Coordinates of C-alpha atoms in Angstrom, one line a residue:
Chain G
X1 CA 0.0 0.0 0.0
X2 CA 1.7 3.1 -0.6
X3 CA 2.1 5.9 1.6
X4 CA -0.8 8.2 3.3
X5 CA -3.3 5.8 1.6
X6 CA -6.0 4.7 4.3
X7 CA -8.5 1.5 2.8
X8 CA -9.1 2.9 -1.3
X9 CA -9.0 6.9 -0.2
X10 CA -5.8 7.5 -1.6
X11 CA -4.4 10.8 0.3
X12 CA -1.3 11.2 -2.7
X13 CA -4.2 11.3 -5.4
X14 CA -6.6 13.7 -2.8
X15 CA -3.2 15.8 -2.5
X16 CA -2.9 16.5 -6.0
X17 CA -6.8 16.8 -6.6
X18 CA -6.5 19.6 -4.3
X19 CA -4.1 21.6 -6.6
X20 CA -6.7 21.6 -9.2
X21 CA -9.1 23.8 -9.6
X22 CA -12.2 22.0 -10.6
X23 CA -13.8 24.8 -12.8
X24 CA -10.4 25.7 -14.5
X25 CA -8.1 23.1 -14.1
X26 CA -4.2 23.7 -14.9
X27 CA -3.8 20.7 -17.4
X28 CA -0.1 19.9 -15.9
X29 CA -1.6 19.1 -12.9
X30 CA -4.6 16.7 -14.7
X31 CA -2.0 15.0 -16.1
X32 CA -0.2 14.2 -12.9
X33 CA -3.2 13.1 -11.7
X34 CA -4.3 11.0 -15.1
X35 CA -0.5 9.2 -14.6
X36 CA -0.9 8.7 -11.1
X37 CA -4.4 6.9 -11.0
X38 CA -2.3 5.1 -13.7
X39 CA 0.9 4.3 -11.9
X40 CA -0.4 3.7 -8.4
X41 CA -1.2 -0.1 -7.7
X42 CA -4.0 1.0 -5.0
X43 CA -5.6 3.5 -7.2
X44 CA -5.6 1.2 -10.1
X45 CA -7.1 -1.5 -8.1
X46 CA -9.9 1.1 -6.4
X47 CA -11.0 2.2 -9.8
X48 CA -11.4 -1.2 -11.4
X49 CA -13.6 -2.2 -8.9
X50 CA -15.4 0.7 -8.8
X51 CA -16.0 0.4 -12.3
X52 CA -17.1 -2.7 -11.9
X53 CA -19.7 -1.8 -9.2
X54 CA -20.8 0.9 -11.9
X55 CA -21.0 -1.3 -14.6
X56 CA -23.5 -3.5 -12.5
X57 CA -25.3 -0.9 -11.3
X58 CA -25.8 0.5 -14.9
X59 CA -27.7 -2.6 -15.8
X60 CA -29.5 -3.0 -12.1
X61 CA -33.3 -2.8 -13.3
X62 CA -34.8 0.7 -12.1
X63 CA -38.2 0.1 -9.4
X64 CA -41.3 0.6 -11.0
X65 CA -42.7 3.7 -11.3
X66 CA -45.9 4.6 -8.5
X67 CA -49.4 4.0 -10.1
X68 CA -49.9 7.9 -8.6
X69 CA -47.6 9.2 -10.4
X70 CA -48.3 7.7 -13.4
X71 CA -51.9 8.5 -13.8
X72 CA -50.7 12.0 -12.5
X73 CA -48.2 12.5 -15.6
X74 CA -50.8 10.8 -17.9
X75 CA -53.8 13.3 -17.1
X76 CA -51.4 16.5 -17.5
X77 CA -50.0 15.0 -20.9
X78 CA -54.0 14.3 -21.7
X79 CA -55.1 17.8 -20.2
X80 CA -52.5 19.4 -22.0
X81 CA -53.7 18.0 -25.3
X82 CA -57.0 18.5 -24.4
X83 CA -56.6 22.4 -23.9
X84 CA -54.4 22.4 -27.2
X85 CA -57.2 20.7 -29.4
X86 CA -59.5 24.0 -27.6
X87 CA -57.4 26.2 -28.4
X88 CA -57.1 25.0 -31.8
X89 CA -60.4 25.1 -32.0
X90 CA -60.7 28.5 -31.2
X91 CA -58.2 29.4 -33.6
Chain I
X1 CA -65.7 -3.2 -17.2
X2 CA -62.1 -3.4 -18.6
X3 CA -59.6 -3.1 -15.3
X4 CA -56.8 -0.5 -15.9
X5 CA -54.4 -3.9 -15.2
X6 CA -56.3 -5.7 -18.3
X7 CA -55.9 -3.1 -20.6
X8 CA -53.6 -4.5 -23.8
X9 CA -50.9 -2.3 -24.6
X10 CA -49.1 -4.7 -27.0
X11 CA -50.5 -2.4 -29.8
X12 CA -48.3 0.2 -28.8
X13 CA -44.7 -2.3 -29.3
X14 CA -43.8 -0.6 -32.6
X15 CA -42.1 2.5 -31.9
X16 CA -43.6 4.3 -34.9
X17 CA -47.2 3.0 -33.7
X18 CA -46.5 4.4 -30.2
X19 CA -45.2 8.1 -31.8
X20 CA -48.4 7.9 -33.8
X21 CA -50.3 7.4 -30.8
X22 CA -48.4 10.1 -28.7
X23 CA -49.2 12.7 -31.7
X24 CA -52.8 12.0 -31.0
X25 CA -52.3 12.4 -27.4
X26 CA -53.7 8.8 -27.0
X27 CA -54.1 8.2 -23.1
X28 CA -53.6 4.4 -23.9
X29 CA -50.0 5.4 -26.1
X30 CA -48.9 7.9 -22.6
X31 CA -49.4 5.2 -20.4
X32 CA -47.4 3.0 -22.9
X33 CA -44.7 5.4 -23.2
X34 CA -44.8 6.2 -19.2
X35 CA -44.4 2.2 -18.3
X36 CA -41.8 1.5 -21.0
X37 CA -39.6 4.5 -19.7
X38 CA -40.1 6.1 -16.8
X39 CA -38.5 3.7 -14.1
X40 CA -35.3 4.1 -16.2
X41 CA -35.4 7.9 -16.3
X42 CA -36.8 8.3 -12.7
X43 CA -33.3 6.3 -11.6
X44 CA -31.7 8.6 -14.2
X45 CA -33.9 11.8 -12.8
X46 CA -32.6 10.8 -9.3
X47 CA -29.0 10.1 -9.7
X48 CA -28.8 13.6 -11.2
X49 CA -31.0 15.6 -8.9
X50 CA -30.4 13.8 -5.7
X51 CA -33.6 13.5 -4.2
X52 CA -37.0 12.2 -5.2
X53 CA -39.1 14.6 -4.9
X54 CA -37.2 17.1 -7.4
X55 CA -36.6 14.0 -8.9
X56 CA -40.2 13.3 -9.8
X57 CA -41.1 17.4 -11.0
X58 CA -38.2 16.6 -13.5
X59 CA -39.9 13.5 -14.6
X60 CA -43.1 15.3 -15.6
X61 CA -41.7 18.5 -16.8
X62 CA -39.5 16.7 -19.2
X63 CA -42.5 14.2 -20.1
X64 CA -45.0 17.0 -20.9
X65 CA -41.6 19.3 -22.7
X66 CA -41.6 15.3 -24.9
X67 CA -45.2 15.4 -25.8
X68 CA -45.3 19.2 -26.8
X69 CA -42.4 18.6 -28.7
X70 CA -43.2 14.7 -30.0
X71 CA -44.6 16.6 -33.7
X72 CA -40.7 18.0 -34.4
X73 CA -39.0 14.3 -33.0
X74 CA -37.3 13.3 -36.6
X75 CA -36.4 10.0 -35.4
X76 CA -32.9 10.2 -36.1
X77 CA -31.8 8.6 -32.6
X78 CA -34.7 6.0 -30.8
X79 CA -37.5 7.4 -28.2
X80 CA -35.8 6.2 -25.6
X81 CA -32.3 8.2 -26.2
X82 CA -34.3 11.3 -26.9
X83 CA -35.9 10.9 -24.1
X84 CA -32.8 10.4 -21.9
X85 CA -31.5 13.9 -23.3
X86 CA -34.8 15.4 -22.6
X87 CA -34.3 14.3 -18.5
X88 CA -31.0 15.1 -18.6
X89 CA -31.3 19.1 -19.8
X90 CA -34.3 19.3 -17.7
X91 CA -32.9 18.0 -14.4
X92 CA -29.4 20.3 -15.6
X93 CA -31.6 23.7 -16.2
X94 CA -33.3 22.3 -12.8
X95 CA -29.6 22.7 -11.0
X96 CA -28.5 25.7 -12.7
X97 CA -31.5 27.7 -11.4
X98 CA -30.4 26.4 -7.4
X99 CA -28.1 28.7 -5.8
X100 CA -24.5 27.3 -6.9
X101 CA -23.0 25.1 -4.5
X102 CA -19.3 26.2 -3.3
X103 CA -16.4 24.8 -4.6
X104 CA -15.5 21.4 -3.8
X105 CA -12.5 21.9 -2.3
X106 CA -10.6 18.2 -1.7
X107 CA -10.7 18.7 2.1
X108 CA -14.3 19.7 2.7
X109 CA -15.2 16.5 0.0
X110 CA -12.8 14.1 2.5
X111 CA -14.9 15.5 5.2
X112 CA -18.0 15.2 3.6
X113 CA -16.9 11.6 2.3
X114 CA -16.0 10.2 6.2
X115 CA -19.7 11.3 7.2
X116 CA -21.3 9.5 4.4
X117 CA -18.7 6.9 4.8
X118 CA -20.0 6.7 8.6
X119 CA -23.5 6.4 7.3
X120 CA -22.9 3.8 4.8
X121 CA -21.2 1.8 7.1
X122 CA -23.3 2.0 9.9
X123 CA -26.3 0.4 7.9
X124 CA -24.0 -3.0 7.6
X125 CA -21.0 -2.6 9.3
X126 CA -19.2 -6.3 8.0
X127 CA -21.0 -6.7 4.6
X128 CA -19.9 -10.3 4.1
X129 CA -19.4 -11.4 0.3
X130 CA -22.8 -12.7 -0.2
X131 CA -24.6 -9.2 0.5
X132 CA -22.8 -7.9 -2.0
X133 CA -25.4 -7.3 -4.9
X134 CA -28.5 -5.3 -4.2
X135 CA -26.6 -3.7 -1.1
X136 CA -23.7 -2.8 -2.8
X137 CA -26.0 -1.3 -5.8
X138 CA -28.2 0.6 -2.8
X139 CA -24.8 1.9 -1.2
X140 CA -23.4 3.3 -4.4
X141 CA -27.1 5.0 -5.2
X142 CA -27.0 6.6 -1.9
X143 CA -23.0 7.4 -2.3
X144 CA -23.9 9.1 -5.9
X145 CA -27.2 10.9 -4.3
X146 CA -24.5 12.2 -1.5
X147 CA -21.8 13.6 -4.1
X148 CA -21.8 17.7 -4.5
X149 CA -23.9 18.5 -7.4
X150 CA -21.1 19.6 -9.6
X151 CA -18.9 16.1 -9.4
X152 CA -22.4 14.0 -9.1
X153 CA -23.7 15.2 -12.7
X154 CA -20.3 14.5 -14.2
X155 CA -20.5 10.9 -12.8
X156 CA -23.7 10.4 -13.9
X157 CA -23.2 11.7 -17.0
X158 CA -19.7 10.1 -18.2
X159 CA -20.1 7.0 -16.2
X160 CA -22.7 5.7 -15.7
X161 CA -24.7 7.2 -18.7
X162 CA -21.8 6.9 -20.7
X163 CA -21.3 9.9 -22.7
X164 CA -18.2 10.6 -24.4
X165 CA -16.3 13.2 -22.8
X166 CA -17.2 15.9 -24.9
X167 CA -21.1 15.3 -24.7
X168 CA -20.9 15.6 -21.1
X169 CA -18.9 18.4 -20.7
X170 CA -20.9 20.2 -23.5
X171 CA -23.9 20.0 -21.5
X172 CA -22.7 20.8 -18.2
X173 CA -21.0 23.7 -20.0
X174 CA -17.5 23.2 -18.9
X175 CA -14.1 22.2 -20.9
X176 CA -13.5 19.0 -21.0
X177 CA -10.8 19.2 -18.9
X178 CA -12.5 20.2 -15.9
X179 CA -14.7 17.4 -16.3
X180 CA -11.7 14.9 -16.1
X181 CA -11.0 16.7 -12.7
X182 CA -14.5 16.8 -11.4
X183 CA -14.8 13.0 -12.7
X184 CA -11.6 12.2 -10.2
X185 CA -12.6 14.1 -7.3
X186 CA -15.8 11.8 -7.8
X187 CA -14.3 8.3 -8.2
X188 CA -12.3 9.4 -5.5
X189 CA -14.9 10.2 -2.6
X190 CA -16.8 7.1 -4.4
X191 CA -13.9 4.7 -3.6
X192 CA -13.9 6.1 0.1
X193 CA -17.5 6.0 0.4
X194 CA -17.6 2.2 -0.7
X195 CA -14.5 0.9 1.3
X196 CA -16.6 -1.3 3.3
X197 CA -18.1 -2.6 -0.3
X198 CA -14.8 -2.7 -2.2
X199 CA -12.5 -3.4 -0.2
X200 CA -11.8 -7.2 -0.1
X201 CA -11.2 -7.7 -3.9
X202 CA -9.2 -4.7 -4.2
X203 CA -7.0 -5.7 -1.6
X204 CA -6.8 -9.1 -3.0
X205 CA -6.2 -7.2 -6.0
X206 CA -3.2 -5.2 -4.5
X207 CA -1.5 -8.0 -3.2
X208 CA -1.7 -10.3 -6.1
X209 CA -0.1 -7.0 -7.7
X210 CA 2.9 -7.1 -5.0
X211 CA 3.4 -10.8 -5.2
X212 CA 2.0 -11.8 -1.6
X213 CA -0.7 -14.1 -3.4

């Protein structure tokens, strides 16, 4: 494990993060970060396996929708074309 | 009487029936439309917003912005991806109008990371390796939900949506640089977050890496 790395938080990787400005980033400093996610055995490691997790959870069927919230969506898409038609009508 | 539950929607399974029906506002073609794809984009709605109730206002806003705009839809990419954009700019307009969160400096995100990390944990505190499907998948939806704003919509967006680089940070409206960064910063508080999930294949991983396996 290397140095200042507590379970997959790796402080070296936090440490260079932090000299990065998020909005504006200085690209020297994205690319130390890019090599050392690269180079570090822990960070490689963390990231695969977090990629896996996301990967399954990409595919992880989404809960059902509430009947509620359905028939709410369903009346204001059918109101909706409802006042349309009207006010076609009108036209 | 027919029972909502009876009613046959099969006649709806050709996407170009289904647009024909949504052009005519059929209440039999929304309710098609709503169970083929809303649990997807509510999960999506939710990853990007954070929370449920916002979550759900997207839903419909960007369902009734689909059906006023379902005449101009060309078909060049299916329903379901141009619905997906559709969520996606709604729930983004959604966050630019909050008031914009402070950066996300590294420290106040480790801070911010051992809370959640505490919260996580205390829910299972020895997830053994046979708890490790839905949980895990619950965890990492709660650990997303938990992200700042600006480093959750880029994780959403690049990984688990999987746009390229440039789509994403062409909606968020930032180079694409500092999407790489904000995609780091969110892997990294991630990877802390899911320690207690992650942490026996990695470290199985590590040492196979070192030669102690």
């Amino acid at each position: 494990m290397n140095p200042g790395t507590t379970d997959l938080y790796c402080c070296e990787l936090a440490a260079i993060a932090a000299r990065c400005d998020e909005n504006d980033p200085d690209e020297s400093v994205l690319t130390e970060m890019e090599q050392h996610v690269a180079n570090c055995p822990i960070c490689r490691g963390a990231e695969s396996r977090l990629s896996e997790a996301v990967s399954r959870y990409r595919s992880y069927a989404a809960p059902g929708v509430s009947q509620k919230f359905e028939s709410t969506i369903v009346t204001r898409l059918c109101g909706i074309s409802k006042r349309d038609a009207e006010s076609e009508g009108q036209a | 009487m027919e029972k909502p539950w009876e009613i046959d929607l099969s006649i709806y399974d050709d996407e170009q029936e289904l647009l024909r029906g949504l052009r005519r506002r059929d209440r039999l073609a929304c309710t098609c439309l709503l169970k083929e794809y809303a649990p997807r984009l509510l999960r999506l709605s939710m990853q990007l917003m954070g929370d449920s109730d916002e979550a759900e206002d997207v839903l419909q806003e960007a369902f009734i912005r689909a059906c006023d705009q379902i005449d101009s839809f060309r078909g060049e990419s299916g329903l379901g991806t141009w619905l997906h954009r559709i969520v996606i700019n709604t729930a983004l307009m959604r966050l630019r109008k909050r008031r914009p969160e402070s950066s996300t400096d590294i420290e106040s995100l480790a801070e911010r990371a051992d809370g959640t990390w505490q919260s996580v944990a205390s829910d299972s505190a020895e997830p053994s390796r046979e708890l490790l499907g839905a949980e895990l998948l619950e965890a990492l939806d709660r650990s997303v939900a938990r992200l700042p704003e600006s480093l959750r919509t880029a994780f959403v967006l690049r990984d688990v949506e999987e746009l390229s680089t440039r789509d994403a940070a062409e909606l968020l409206g930032i180079s694409e640089s500092a999407l790489k960064v904000r995609l780091h910063r969110a892997r990294l508080a991630l990877r802390k977050e899911m320690t207690p999930y992650l942490t026996d294949s990695v470290s199985e991983d590590a040492q196979h890496e070192r030669g102690d396996g």
